[in-house]
mmCIF file of C-alpha atoms in Angstrom:
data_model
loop_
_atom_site.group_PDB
_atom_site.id
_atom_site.type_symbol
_atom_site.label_atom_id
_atom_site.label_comp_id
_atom_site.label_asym_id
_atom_site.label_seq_id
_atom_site.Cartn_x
_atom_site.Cartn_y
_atom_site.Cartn_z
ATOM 1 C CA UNK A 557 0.000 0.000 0.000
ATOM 2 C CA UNK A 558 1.519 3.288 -0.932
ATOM 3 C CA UNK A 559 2.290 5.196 1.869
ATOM 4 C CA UNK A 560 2.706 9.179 2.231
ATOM 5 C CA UNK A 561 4.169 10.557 4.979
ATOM 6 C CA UNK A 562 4.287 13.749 6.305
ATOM 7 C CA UNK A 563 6.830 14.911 9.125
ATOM 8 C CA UNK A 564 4.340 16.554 11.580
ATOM 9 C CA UNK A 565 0.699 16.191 12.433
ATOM 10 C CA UNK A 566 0.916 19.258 14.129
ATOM 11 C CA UNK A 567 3.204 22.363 14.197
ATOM 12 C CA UNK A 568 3.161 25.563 15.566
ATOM 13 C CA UNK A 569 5.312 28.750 14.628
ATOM 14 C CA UNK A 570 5.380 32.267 15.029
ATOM 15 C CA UNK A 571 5.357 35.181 12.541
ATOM 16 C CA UNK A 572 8.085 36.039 10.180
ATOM 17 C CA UNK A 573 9.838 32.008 11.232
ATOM 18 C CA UNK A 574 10.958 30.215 8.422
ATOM 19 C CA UNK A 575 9.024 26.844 8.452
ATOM 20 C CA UNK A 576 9.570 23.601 6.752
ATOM 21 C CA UNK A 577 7.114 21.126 6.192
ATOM 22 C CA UNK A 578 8.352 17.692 4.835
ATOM 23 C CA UNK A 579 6.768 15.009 3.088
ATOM 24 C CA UNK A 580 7.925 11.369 2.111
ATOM 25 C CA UNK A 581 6.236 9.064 -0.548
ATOM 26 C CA UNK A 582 7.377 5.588 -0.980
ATOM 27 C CA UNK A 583 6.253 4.485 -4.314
ATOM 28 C CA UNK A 584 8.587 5.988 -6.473
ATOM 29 C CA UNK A 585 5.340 8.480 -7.670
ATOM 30 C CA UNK A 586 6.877 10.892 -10.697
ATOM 31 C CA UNK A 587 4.341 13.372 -9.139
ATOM 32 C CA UNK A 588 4.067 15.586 -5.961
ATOM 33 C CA UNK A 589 1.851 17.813 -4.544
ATOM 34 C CA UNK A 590 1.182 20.046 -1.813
ATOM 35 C CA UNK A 591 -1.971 21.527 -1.112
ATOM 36 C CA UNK A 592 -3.442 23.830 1.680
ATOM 37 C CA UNK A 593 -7.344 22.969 2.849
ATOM 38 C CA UNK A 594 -9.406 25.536 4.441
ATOM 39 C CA UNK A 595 -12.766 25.293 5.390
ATOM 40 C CA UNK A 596 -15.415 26.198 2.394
ATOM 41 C CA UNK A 597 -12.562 26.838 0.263
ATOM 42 C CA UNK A 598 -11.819 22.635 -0.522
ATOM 43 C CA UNK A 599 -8.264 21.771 -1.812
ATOM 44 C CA UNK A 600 -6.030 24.943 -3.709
ATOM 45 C CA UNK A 601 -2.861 23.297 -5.022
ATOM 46 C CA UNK A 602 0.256 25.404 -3.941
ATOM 47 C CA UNK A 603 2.690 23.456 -6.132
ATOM 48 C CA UNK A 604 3.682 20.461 -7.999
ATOM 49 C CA UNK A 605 6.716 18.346 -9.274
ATOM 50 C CA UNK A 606 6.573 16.136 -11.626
ATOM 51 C CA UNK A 607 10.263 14.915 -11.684
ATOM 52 C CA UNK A 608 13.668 15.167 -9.473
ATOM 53 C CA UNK A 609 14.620 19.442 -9.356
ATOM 54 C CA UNK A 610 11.121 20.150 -11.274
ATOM 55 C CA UNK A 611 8.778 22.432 -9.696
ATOM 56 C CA UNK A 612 5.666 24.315 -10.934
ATOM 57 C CA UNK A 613 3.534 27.185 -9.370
ATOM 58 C CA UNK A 614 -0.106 25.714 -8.677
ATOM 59 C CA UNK A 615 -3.029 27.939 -7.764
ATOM 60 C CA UNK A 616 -1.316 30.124 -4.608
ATOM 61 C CA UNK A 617 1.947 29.905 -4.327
ATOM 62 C CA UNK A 618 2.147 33.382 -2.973
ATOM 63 C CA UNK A 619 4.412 33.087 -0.117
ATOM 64 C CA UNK A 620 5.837 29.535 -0.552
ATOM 65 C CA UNK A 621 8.209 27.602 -2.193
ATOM 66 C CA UNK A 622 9.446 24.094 -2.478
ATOM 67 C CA UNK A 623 12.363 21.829 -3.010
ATOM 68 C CA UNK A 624 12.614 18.489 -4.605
ATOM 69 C CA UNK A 625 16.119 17.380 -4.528
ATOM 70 C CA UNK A 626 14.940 13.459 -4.468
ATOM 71 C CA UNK A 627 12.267 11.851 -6.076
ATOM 72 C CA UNK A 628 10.760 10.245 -2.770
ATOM 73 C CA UNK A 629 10.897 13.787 -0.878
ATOM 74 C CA UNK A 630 9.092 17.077 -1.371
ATOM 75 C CA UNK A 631 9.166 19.663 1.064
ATOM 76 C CA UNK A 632 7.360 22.956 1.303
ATOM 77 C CA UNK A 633 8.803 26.254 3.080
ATOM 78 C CA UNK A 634 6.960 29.241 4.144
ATOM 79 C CA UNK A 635 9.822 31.661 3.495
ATOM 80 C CA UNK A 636 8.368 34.177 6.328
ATOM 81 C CA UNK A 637 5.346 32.581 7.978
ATOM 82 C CA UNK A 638 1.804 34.737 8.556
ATOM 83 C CA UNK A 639 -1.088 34.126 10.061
ATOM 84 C CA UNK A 640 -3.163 34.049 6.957
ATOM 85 C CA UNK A 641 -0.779 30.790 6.244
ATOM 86 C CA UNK A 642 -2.398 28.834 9.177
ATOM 87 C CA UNK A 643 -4.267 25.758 7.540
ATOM 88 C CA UNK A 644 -3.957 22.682 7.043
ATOM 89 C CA UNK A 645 -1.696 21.262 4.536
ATOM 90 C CA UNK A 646 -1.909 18.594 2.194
ATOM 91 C CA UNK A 647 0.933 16.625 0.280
ATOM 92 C CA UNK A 648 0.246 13.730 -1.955
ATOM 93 C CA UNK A 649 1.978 11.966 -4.708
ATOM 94 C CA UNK A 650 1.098 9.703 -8.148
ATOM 95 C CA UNK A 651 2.053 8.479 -11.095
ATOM 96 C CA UNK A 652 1.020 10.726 -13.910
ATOM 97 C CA UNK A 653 -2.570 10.827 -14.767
ATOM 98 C CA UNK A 654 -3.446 8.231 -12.046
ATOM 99 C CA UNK A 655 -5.166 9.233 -8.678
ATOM 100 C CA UNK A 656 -3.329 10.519 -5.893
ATOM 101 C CA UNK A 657 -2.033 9.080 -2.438
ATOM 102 C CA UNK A 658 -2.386 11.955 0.125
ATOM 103 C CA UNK A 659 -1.192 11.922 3.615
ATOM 104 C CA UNK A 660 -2.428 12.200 7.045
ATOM 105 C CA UNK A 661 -1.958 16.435 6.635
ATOM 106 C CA UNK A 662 -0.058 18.900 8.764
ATOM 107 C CA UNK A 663 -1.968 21.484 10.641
ATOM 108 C CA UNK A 664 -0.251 24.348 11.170
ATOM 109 C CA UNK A 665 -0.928 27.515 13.068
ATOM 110 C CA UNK A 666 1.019 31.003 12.975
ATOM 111 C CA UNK A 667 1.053 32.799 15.907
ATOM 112 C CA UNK B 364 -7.862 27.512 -16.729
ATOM 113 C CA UNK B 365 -9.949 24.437 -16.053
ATOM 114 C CA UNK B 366 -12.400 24.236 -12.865
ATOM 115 C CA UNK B 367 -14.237 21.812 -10.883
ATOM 116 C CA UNK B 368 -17.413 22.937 -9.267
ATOM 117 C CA UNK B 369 -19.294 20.997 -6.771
ATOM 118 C CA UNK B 370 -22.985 21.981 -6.502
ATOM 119 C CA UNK B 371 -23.736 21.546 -2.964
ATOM 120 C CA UNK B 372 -21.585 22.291 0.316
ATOM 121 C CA UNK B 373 -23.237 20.759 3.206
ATOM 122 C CA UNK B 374 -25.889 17.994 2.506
ATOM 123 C CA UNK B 375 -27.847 16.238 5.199
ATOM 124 C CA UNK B 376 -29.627 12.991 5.290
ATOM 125 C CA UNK B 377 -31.058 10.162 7.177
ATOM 126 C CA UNK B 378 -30.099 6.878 6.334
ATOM 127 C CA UNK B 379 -31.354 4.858 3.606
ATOM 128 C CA UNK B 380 -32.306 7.528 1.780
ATOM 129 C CA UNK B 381 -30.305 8.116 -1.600
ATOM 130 C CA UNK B 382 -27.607 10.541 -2.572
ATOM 131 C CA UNK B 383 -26.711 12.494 -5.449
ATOM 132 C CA UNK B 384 -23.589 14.930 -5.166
ATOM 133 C CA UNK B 385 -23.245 17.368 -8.185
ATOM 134 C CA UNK B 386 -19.924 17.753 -9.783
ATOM 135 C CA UNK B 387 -19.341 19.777 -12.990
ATOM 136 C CA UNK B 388 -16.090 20.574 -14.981
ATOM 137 C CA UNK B 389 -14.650 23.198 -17.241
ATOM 138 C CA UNK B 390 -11.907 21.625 -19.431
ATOM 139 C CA UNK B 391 -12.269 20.801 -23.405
ATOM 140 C CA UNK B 392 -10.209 17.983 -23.800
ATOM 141 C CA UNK B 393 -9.631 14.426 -22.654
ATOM 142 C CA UNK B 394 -10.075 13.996 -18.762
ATOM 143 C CA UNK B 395 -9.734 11.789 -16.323
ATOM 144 C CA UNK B 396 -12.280 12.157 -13.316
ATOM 145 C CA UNK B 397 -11.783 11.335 -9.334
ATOM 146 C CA UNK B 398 -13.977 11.609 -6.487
ATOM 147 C CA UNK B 399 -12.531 11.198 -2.941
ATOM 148 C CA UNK B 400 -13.762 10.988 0.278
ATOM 149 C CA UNK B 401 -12.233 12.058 3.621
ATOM 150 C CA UNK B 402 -13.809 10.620 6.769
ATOM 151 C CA UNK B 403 -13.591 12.738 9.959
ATOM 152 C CA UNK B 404 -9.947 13.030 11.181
ATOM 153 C CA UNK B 405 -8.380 10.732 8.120
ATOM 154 C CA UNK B 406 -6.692 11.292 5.117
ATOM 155 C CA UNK B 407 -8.281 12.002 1.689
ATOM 156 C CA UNK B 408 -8.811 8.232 0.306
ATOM 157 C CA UNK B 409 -10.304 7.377 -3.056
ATOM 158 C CA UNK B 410 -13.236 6.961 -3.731
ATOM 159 C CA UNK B 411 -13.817 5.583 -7.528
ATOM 160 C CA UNK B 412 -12.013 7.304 -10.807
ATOM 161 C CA UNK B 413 -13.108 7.355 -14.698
ATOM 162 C CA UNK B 414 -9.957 7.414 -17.415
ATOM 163 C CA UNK B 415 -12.446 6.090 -20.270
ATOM 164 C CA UNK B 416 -14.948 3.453 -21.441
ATOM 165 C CA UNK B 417 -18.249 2.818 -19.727
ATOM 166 C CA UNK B 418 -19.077 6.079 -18.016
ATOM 167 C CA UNK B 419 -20.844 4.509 -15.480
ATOM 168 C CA UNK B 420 -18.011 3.378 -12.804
ATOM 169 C CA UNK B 421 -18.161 1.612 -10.001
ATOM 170 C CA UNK B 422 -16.096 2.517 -6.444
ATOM 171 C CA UNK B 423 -16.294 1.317 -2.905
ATOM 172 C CA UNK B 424 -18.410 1.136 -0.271
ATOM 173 C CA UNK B 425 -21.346 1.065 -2.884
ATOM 174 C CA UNK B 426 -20.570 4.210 -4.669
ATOM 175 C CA UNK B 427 -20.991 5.281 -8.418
ATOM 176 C CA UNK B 428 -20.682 8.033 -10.306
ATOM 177 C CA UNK B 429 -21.858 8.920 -13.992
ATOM 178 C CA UNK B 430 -19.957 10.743 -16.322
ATOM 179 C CA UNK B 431 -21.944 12.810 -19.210
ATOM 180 C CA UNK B 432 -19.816 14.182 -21.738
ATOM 181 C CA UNK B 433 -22.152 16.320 -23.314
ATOM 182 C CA UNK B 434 -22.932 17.955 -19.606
ATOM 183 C CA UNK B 435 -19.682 18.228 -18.032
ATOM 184 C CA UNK B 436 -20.716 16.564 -15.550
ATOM 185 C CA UNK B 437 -19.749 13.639 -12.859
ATOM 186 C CA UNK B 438 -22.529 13.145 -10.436
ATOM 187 C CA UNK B 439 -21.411 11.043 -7.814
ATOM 188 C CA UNK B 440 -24.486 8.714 -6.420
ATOM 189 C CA UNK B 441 -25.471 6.347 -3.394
ATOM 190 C CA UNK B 442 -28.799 4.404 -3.201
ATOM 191 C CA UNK B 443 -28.603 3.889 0.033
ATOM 192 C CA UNK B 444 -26.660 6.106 2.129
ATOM 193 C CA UNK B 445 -25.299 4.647 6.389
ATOM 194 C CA UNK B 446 -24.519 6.613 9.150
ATOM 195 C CA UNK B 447 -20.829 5.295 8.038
ATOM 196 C CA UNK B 448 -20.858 7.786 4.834
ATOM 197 C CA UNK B 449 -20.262 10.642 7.012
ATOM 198 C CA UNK B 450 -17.740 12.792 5.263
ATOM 199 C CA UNK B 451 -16.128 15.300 2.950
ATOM 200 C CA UNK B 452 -16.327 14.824 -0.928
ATOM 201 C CA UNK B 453 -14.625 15.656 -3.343
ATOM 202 C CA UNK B 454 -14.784 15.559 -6.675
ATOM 203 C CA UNK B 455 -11.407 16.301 -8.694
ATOM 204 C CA UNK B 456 -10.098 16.549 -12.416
ATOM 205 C CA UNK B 457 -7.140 15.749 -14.605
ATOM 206 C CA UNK B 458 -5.221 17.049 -16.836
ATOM 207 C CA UNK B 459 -2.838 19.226 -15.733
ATOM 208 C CA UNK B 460 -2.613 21.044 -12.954
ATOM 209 C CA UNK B 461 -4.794 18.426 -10.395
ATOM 210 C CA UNK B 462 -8.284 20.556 -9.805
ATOM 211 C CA UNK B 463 -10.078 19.767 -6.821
ATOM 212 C CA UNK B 464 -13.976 20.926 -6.224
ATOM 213 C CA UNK B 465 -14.803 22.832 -3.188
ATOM 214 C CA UNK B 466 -16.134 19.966 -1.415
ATOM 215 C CA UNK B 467 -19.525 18.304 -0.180
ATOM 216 C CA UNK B 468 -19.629 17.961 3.708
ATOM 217 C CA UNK B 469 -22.573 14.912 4.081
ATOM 218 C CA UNK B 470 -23.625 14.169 7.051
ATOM 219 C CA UNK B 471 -26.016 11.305 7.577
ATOM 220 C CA UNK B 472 -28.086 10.784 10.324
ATOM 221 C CA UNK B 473 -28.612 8.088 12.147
#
């Protein structure tokens, strides 16, 4: 069963931090994504790789970026964390076209 | 830029009583279609997918969902809904960029 793993269930930070969120995938997926889910507003995509150094910008990627310097390993940073970044955040992976594997999701909150 | 729109937000039923959730698409081409659920406190799982052939697909837990070329359109169904169904659902589309709907919150009563 493909497994996604993200590094924290829960995190909290304060303003202007720079925060790292990590996430694992162990099915050799082409394809990563992170997401942020807010209440009413569903799933906005934030970015996506789809390959080893390959990144593009999804729906908000305002105030993010991310690295993908191994295929299994994705991470998204918050350059300067604010509290209109406090959510909870998705990442998932797949091969292309096929569905996605998410994981459990990492709530954070910005104090 | 393609969109997924999901008709209804919050839906509430009892239980054995059917369920339609609305799902509509903006995109031209070729698609493949997802609907997910996410249960209270879990991770998004899926639910069923369409890539091609009989629109009419199958998932678990006694789901379906049509899809209507002509109307954009991937209506996800139940006949008979549990207390168990409780949950977020979304309906999401491919190519591209992934595109997720808004979401359905159903909650079933017992």
């Amino acid at each position: 069963d493909v497994k996604v793993t993200q590094s924290s269930r829960y995190l909290v930070k304060r303003t202007g931090e720079k925060v790292f969120l990590e996430c694992v995938q162990d099915m050799d997926h082409e394809n990563m994504f992170w997401y942020r889910q807010d209440p009413g507003l569903g799933l906005r995509l934030i970015y996506f790789s789809y390959d080893v150094k390959m990144k593009e910008k999804g729906d908000i990627p305002e105030g993010y970026s991310v690295s993908r310097e191994k295929k299994e390993r994705f991470s998204l940073i918050l350059e300067s964390a604010s509290t209109n970044q406090t959510s909870m955040y998705l990442c998932a992976s797949s091969y292309r076209g096929q569905p996605q594997h998410f994981g459990d999701g990492t709530r954070l909150s910005i104090l | 830029a393609q969109s997924v729109s999901q008709h209804n937000h919050h839906v509430i039923l009892s239980e054995a009583a059917s369920l339609e959730l609305g799902c509509n698409y903006s995109y031209g081409g070729t698609v493949n279609l997802f609907w997910y659920v996410q249960y209270p406190g879990q991770h998004l799982q899926l639910l069923l997918k369409y890539f091609s052939g009989d629109p009419l697909v199958k998932g678990i837990k006694g789901f379906e969902a049509e899809f209507i070329k002509s109307k954009f359109s991937f209506n996800l169904r139940k006949p008979s809904v549990q207390w168990s169904d409780t949950a977020e659902y979304f309906c999401a589309v491919i190519p591209g960029k992934s595109t997720f709907g808004d979401g359905t919150t159903l909650t079933v009563k017992p």
